Structures are given as C-alpha cells and as structure tokens.
PDB file of C-alpha atoms and ligand atoms in Angstrom:
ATOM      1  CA  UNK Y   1       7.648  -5.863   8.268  1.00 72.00           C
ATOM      2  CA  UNK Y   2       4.784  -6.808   6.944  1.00 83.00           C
ATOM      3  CA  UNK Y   3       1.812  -5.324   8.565  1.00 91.00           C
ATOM      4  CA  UNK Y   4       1.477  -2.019   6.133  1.00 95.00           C
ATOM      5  CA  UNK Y   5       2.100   1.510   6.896  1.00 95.00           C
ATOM      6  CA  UNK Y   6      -1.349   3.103   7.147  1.00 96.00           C
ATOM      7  CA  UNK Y   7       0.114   6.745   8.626  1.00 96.00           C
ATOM      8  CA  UNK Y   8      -0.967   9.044   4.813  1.00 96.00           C
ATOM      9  CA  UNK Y   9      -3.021   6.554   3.079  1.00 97.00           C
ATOM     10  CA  UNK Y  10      -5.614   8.174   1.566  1.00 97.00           C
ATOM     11  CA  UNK Y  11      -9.340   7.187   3.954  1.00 97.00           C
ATOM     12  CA  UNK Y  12     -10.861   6.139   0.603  1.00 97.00           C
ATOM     13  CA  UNK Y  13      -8.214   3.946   0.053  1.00 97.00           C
ATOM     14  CA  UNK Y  14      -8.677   2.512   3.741  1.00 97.00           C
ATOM     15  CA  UNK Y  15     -12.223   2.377   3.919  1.00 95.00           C
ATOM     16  CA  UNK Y  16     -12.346   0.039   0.593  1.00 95.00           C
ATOM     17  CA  UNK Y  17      -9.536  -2.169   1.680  1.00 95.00           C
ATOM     18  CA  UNK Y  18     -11.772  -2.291   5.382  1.00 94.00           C
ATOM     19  CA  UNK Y  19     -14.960  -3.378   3.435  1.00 93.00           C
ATOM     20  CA  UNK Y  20     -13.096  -6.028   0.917  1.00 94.00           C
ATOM     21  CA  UNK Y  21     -11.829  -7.728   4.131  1.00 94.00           C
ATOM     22  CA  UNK Y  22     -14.568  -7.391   5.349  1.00 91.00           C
ATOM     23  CA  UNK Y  23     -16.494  -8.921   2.540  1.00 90.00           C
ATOM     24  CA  UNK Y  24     -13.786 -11.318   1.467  1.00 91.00           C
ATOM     25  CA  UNK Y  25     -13.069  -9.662  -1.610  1.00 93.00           C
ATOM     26  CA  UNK Y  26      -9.538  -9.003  -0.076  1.00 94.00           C
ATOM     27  CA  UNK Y  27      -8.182 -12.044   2.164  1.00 93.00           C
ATOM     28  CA  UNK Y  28      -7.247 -11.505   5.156  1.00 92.00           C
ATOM     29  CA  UNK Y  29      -8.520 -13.434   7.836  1.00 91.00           C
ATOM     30  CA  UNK Y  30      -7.066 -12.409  10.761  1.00 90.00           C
ATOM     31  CA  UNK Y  31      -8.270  -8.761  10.284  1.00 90.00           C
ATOM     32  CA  UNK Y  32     -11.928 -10.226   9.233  1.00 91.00           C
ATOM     33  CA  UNK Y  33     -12.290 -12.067  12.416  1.00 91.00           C
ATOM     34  CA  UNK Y  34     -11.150  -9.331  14.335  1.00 88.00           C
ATOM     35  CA  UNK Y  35     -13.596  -6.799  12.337  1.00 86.00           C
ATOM     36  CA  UNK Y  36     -16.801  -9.175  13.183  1.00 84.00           C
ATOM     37  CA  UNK Y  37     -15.821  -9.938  16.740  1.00 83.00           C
ATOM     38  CA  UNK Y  38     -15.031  -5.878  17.973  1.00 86.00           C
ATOM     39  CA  UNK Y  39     -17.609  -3.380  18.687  1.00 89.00           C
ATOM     40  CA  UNK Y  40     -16.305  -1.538  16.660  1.00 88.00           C
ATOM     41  CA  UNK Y  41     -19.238   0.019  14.035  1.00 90.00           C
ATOM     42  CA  UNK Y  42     -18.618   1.666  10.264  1.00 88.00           C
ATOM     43  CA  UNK Y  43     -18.818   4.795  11.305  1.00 93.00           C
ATOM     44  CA  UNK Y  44     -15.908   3.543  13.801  1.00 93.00           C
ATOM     45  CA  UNK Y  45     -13.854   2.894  10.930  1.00 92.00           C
ATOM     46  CA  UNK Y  46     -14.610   5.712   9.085  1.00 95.00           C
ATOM     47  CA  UNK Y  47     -13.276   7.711  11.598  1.00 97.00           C
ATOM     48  CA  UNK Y  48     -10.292   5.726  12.445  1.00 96.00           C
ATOM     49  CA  UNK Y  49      -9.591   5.778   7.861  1.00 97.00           C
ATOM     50  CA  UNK Y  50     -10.066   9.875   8.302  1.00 97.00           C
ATOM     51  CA  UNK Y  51      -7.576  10.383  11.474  1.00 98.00           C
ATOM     52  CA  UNK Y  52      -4.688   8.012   9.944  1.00 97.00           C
ATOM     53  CA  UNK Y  53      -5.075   9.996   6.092  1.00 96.00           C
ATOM     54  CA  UNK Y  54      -4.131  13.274   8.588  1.00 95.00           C
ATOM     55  CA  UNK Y  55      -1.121  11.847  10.180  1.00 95.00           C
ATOM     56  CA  UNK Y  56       2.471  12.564   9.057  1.00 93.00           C
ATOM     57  CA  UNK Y  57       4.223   9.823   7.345  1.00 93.00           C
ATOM     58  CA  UNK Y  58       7.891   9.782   8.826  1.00 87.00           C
ATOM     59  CA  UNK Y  59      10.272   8.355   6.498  1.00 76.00           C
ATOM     60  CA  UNK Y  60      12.915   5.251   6.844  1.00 70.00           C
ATOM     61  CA  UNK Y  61      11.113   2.626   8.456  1.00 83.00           C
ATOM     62  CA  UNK Y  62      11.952  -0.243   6.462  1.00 90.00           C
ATOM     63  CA  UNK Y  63      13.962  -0.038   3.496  1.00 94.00           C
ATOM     64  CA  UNK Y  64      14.630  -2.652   0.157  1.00 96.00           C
ATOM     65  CA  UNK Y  65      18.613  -2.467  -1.082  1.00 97.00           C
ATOM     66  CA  UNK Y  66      19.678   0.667  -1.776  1.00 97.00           C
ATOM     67  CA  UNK Y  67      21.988  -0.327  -5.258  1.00 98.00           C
ATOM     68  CA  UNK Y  68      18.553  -1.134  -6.901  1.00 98.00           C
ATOM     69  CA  UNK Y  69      16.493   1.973  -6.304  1.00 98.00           C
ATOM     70  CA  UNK Y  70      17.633   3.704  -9.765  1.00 98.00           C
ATOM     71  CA  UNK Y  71      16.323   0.779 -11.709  1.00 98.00           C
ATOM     72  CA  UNK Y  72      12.889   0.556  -9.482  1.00 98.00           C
ATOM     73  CA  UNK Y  73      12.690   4.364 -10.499  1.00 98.00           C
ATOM     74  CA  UNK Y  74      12.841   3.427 -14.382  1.00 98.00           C
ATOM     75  CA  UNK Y  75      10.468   0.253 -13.806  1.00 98.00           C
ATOM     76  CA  UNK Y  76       7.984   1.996 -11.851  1.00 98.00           C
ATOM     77  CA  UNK Y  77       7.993   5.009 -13.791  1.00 98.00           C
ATOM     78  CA  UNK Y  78       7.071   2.784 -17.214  1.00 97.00           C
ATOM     79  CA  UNK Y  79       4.966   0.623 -15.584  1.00 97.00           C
ATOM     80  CA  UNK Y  80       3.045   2.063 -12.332  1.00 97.00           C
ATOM     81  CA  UNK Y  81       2.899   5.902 -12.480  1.00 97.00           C
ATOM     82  CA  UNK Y  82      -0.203   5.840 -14.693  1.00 96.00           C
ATOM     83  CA  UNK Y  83      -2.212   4.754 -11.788  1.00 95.00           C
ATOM     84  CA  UNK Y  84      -0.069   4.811  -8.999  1.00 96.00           C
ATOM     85  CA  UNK Y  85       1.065   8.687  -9.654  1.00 96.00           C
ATOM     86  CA  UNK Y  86       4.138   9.945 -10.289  1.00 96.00           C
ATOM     87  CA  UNK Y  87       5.328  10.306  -7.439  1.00 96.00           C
ATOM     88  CA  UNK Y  88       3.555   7.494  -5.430  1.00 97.00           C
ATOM     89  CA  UNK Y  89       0.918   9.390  -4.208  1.00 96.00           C
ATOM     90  CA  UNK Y  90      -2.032   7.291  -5.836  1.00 96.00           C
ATOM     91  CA  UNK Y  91      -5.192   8.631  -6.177  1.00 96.00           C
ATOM     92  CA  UNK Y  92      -7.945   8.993  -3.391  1.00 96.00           C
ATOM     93  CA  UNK Y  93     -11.270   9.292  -5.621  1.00 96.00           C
ATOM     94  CA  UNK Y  94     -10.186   6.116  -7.740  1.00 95.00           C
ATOM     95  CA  UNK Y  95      -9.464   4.112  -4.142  1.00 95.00           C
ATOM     96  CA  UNK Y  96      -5.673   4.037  -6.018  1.00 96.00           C
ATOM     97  CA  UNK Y  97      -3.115   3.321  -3.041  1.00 97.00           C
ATOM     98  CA  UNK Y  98      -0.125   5.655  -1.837  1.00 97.00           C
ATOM     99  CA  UNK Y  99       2.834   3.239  -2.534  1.00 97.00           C
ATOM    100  CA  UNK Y 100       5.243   6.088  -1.367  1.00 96.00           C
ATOM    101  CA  UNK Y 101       7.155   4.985   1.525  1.00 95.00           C
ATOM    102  CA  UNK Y 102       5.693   1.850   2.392  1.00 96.00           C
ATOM    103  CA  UNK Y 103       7.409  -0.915   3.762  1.00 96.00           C
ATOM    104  CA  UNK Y 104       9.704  -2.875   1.271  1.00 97.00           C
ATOM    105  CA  UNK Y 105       8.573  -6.063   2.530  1.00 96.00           C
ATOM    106  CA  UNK Y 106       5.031  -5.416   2.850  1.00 96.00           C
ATOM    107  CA  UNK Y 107       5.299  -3.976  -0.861  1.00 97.00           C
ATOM    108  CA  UNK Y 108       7.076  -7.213  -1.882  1.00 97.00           C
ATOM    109  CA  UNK Y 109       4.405  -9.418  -0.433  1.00 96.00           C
ATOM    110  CA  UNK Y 110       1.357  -7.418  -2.062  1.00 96.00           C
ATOM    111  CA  UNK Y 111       3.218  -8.029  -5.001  1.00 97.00           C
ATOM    112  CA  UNK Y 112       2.962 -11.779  -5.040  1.00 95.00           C
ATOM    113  CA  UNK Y 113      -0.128 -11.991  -3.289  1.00 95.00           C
ATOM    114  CA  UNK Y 114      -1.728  -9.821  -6.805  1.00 95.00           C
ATOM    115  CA  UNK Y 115       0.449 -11.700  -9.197  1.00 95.00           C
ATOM    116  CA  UNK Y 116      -1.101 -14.685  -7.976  1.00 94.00           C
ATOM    117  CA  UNK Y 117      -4.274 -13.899  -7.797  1.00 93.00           C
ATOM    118  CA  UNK Y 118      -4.018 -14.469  -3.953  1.00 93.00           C
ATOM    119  CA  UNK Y 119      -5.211 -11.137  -2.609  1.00 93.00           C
ATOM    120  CA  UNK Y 120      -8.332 -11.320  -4.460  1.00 91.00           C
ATOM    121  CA  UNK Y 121      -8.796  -7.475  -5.019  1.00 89.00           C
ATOM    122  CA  UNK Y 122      -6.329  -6.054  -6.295  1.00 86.00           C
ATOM    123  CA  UNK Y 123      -6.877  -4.075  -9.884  1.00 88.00           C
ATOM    124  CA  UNK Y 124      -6.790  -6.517 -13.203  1.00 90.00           C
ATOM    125  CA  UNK Y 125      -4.876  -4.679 -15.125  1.00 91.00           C
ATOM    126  CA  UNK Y 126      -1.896  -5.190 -12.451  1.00 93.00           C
ATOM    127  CA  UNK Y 127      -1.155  -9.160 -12.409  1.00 94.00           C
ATOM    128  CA  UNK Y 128      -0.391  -8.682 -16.314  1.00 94.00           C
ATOM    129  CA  UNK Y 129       1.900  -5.996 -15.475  1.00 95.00           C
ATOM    130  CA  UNK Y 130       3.674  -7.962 -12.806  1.00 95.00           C
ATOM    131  CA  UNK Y 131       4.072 -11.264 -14.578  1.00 96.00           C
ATOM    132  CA  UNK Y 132       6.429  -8.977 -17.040  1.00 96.00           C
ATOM    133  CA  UNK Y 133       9.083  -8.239 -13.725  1.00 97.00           C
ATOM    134  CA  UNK Y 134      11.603 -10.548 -12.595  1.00 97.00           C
ATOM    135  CA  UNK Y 135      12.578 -11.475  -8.716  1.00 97.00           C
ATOM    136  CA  UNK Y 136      14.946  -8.528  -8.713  1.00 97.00           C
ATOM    137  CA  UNK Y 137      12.343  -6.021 -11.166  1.00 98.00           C
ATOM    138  CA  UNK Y 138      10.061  -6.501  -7.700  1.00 98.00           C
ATOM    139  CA  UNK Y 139      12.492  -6.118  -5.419  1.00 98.00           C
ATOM    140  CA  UNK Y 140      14.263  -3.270  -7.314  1.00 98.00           C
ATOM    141  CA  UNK Y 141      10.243  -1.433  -7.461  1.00 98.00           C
ATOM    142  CA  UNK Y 142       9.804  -2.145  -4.075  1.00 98.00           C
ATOM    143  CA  UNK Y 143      13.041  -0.425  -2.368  1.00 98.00           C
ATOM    144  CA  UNK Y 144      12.428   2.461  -4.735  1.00 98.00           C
ATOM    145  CA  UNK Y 145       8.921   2.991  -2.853  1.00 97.00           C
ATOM    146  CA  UNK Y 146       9.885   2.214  -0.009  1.00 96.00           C
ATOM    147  CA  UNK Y 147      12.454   5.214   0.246  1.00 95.00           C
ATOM    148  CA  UNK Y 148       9.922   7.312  -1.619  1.00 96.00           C
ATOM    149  CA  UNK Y 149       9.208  10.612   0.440  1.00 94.00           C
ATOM    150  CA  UNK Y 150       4.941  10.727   0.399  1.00 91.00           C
ATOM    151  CA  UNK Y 151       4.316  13.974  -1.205  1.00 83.00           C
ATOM    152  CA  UNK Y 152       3.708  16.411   1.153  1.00 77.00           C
ATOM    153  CA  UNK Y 153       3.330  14.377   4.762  1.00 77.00           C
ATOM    154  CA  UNK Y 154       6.786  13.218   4.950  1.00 76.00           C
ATOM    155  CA  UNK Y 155       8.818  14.174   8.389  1.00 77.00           C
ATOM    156  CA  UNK Y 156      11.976  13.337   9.560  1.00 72.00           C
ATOM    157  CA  UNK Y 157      11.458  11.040  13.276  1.00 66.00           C
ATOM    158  CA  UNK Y 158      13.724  14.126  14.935  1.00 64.00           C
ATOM    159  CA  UNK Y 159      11.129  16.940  13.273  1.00 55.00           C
ATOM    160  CA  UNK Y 160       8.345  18.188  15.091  1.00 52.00           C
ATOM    161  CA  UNK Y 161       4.917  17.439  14.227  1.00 48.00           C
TER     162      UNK Y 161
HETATM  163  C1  LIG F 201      -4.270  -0.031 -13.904  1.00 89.78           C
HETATM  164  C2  LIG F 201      -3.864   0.667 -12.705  1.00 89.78           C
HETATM  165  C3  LIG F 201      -2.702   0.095 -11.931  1.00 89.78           C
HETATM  166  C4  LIG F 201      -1.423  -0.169 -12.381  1.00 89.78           C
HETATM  167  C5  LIG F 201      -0.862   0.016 -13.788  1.00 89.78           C
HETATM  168  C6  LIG F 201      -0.688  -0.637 -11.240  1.00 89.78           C
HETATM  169  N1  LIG F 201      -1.501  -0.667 -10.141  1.00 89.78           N
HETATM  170 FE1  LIG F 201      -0.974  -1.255  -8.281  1.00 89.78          FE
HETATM  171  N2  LIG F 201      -2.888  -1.068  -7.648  1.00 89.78           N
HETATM  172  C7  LIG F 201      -3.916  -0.546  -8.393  1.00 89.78           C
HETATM  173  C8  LIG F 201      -5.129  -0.542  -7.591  1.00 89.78           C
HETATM  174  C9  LIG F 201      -6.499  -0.035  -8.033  1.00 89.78           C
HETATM  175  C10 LIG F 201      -4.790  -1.095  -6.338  1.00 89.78           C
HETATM  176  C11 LIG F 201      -5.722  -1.322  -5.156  1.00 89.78           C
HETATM  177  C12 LIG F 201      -6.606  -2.475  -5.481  1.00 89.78           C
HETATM  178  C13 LIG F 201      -7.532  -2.735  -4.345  1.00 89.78           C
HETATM  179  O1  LIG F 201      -8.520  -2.041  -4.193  1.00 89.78           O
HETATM  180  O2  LIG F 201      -7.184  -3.596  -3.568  1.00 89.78           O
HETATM  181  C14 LIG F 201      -3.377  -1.402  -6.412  1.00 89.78           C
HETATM  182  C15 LIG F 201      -2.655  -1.955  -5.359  1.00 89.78           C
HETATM  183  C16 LIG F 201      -1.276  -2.057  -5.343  1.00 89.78           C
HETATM  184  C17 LIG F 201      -0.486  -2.469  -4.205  1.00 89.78           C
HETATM  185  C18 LIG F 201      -1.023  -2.797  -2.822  1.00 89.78           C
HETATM  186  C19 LIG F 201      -0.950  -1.542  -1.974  1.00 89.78           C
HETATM  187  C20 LIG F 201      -1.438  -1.710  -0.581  1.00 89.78           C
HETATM  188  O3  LIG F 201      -1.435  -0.698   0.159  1.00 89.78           O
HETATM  189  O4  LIG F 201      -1.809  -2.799  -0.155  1.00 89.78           O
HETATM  190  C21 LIG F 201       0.803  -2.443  -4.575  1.00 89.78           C
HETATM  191  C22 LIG F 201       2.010  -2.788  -3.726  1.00 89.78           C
HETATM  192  C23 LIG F 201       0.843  -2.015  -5.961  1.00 89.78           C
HETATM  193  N3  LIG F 201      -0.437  -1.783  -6.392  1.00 89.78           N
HETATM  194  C24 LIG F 201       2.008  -1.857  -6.699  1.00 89.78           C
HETATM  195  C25 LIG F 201       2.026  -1.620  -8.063  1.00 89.78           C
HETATM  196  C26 LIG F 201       3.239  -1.636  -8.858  1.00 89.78           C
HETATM  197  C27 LIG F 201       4.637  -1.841  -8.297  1.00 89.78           C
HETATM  198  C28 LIG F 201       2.858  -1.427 -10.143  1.00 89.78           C
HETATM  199  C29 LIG F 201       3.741  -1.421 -11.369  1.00 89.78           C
HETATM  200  C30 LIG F 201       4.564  -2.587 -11.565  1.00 89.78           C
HETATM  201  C31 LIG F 201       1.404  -1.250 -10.159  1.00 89.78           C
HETATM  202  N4  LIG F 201       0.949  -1.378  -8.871  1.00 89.78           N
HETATM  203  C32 LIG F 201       0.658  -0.998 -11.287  1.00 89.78           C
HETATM  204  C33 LIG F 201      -3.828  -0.093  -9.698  1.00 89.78           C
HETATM  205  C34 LIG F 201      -2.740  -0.220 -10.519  1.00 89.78           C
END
C-alpha cells in the first residue's frame, strides 16, 4: 500500500506536504496535476488537512514482519525519536510527521525516496541517518511503525467511533 495513511496526521504536517507538491519541493506528480486541474482552493485544503487531523486512526491496516519489530523499536528509538517522538507521534508546530501506524510499505518507500534524495523535501539531517541502516534496519523500522498504536486516536475497526 502505498498511498499513505492521512486519518491523525497532524494538518500542519498536511498542509506543508500539500504546498511542497504543490511547489515541487516534494515530487509527486500525479497529486500536482491533480491539485492545479481541481477547483479545489487553499482554504479547500485547509479544511480537508483540519477534518483528517480529527479522525480516528484504526490500527492494522498494513503491517511489515512481525519477528523484526523488537529490533525496529531499538533502531528507531536511537535514531528517530528525537524528532519523530517517542512514541511516533511527531510534532505538529515543527511540520514533524506522525510515523505511528502508517503503512509498512508506504514507510519503506519514503525511506528510499529521502535516502536518495528523490523526494526532494524531506529533512537533511535524515538521508545521513538512513545511509547508516541496512535493507533489513528499514524494513525492521518500518514494521515497528507500522504496528505502532498513534497516541491517543487509535481504535480498533470493531470499536465505535
Ligand atoms: C532531524 C529530525 C529527523 C530525524 C532524526 C528523522 N526524521 Fe524523519 N522526517 C523529519 C521531517 C522534518 C520529515 C518531514 C519532511 C518534510 O517536510 O517532507 C520527516 C519525514 C519522514 C518520513 C515521511 C513521512 C510521511 O508521512 O511521508 C518518514 C517515513 C520518516 N521521516 C522516517 C524516519 C525514520 C525511520 C527516522 C530514523 C531512522 C527518521 N525519520 C529520522 C525529521 C527527522
């Protein structure tokens, strides 16, 4: 899966990743074309950024192997909490993204796509960081977000909203 979970993210993390595409700072065509050709305005996407940060996040979508989630806890906790949070929460006011509970693959994809330069946002400090892991370091990260409850907004599908 490798459109991202956008249920929780944090609006200021939205509306910057909205404007980067938008811009090209972040490449992603598809989503720029489609951005320039709707009607949709900035205050449109404002509002759309605002209503997805209040929905629930409900877990299990897509999940990485489950043998390598204690080592993705050790990685990411040495390498990612500083800015990503502890508990993969990010943080809104420094446009920092939720990583809890994302999909694995979309995770493992972001992952090349900074390493490589190849997203063209992403933070400079990261690609450093990521040249350090191995294949199995990213994959091992990734399914430990992945089954990461998102502080707070996680239900179960079966719960009631
Ligand atoms: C110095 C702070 C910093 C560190 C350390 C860091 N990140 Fe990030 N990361 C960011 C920022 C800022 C962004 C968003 C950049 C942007 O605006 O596109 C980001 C984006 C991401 C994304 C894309 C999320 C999305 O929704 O598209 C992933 C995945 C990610 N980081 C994973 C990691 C992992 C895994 C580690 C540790 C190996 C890590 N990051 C370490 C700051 C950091």
């Amino acid at each position: 899966m490798d459109i991202p979970r956008l249920s929780g993210q944090h609006a200021s993390v939205l509306i910057k990743q909205l404007m980067d595409i938008r811009s090209d700072l972040r490449v992603n065509q598809e989503m720029k074309d489609y951005m320039f050709d709707s009607d949709l305005t900035l205050q449109d996407f404002a509002d759309m950024a605002a209503y997805l940060q209040s929905l629930p996040v409900v877990g299990n979508i897509e999940q990485g192997p489950p043998e390598l989630v204690t080592r993705g806890q050790a990685l990411y906790a040495s390498d990612c909490s500083g800015c990503h949070g502890e508990h993969g929460e990010g943080r809104a006011e420094l446009f920092y993204p939720m990583l809890a509970s994302q999909h694995y693959s979309y995770l493992l994809r972001e992952l090349d796509l900074i390493l490589t330069g190849e997203r063209g946002n992403s933070n400079p400090a990261m690609p450093p960081i990521l040249s350090n892991l191995s294949a199995d370091d990213k994959r091992a990260v990734a399914a430990y977000l992945a089954q990461l409850p998102a502080p707070g907004r996680t239900v179960t599908p079966e719960s009631p909203r």
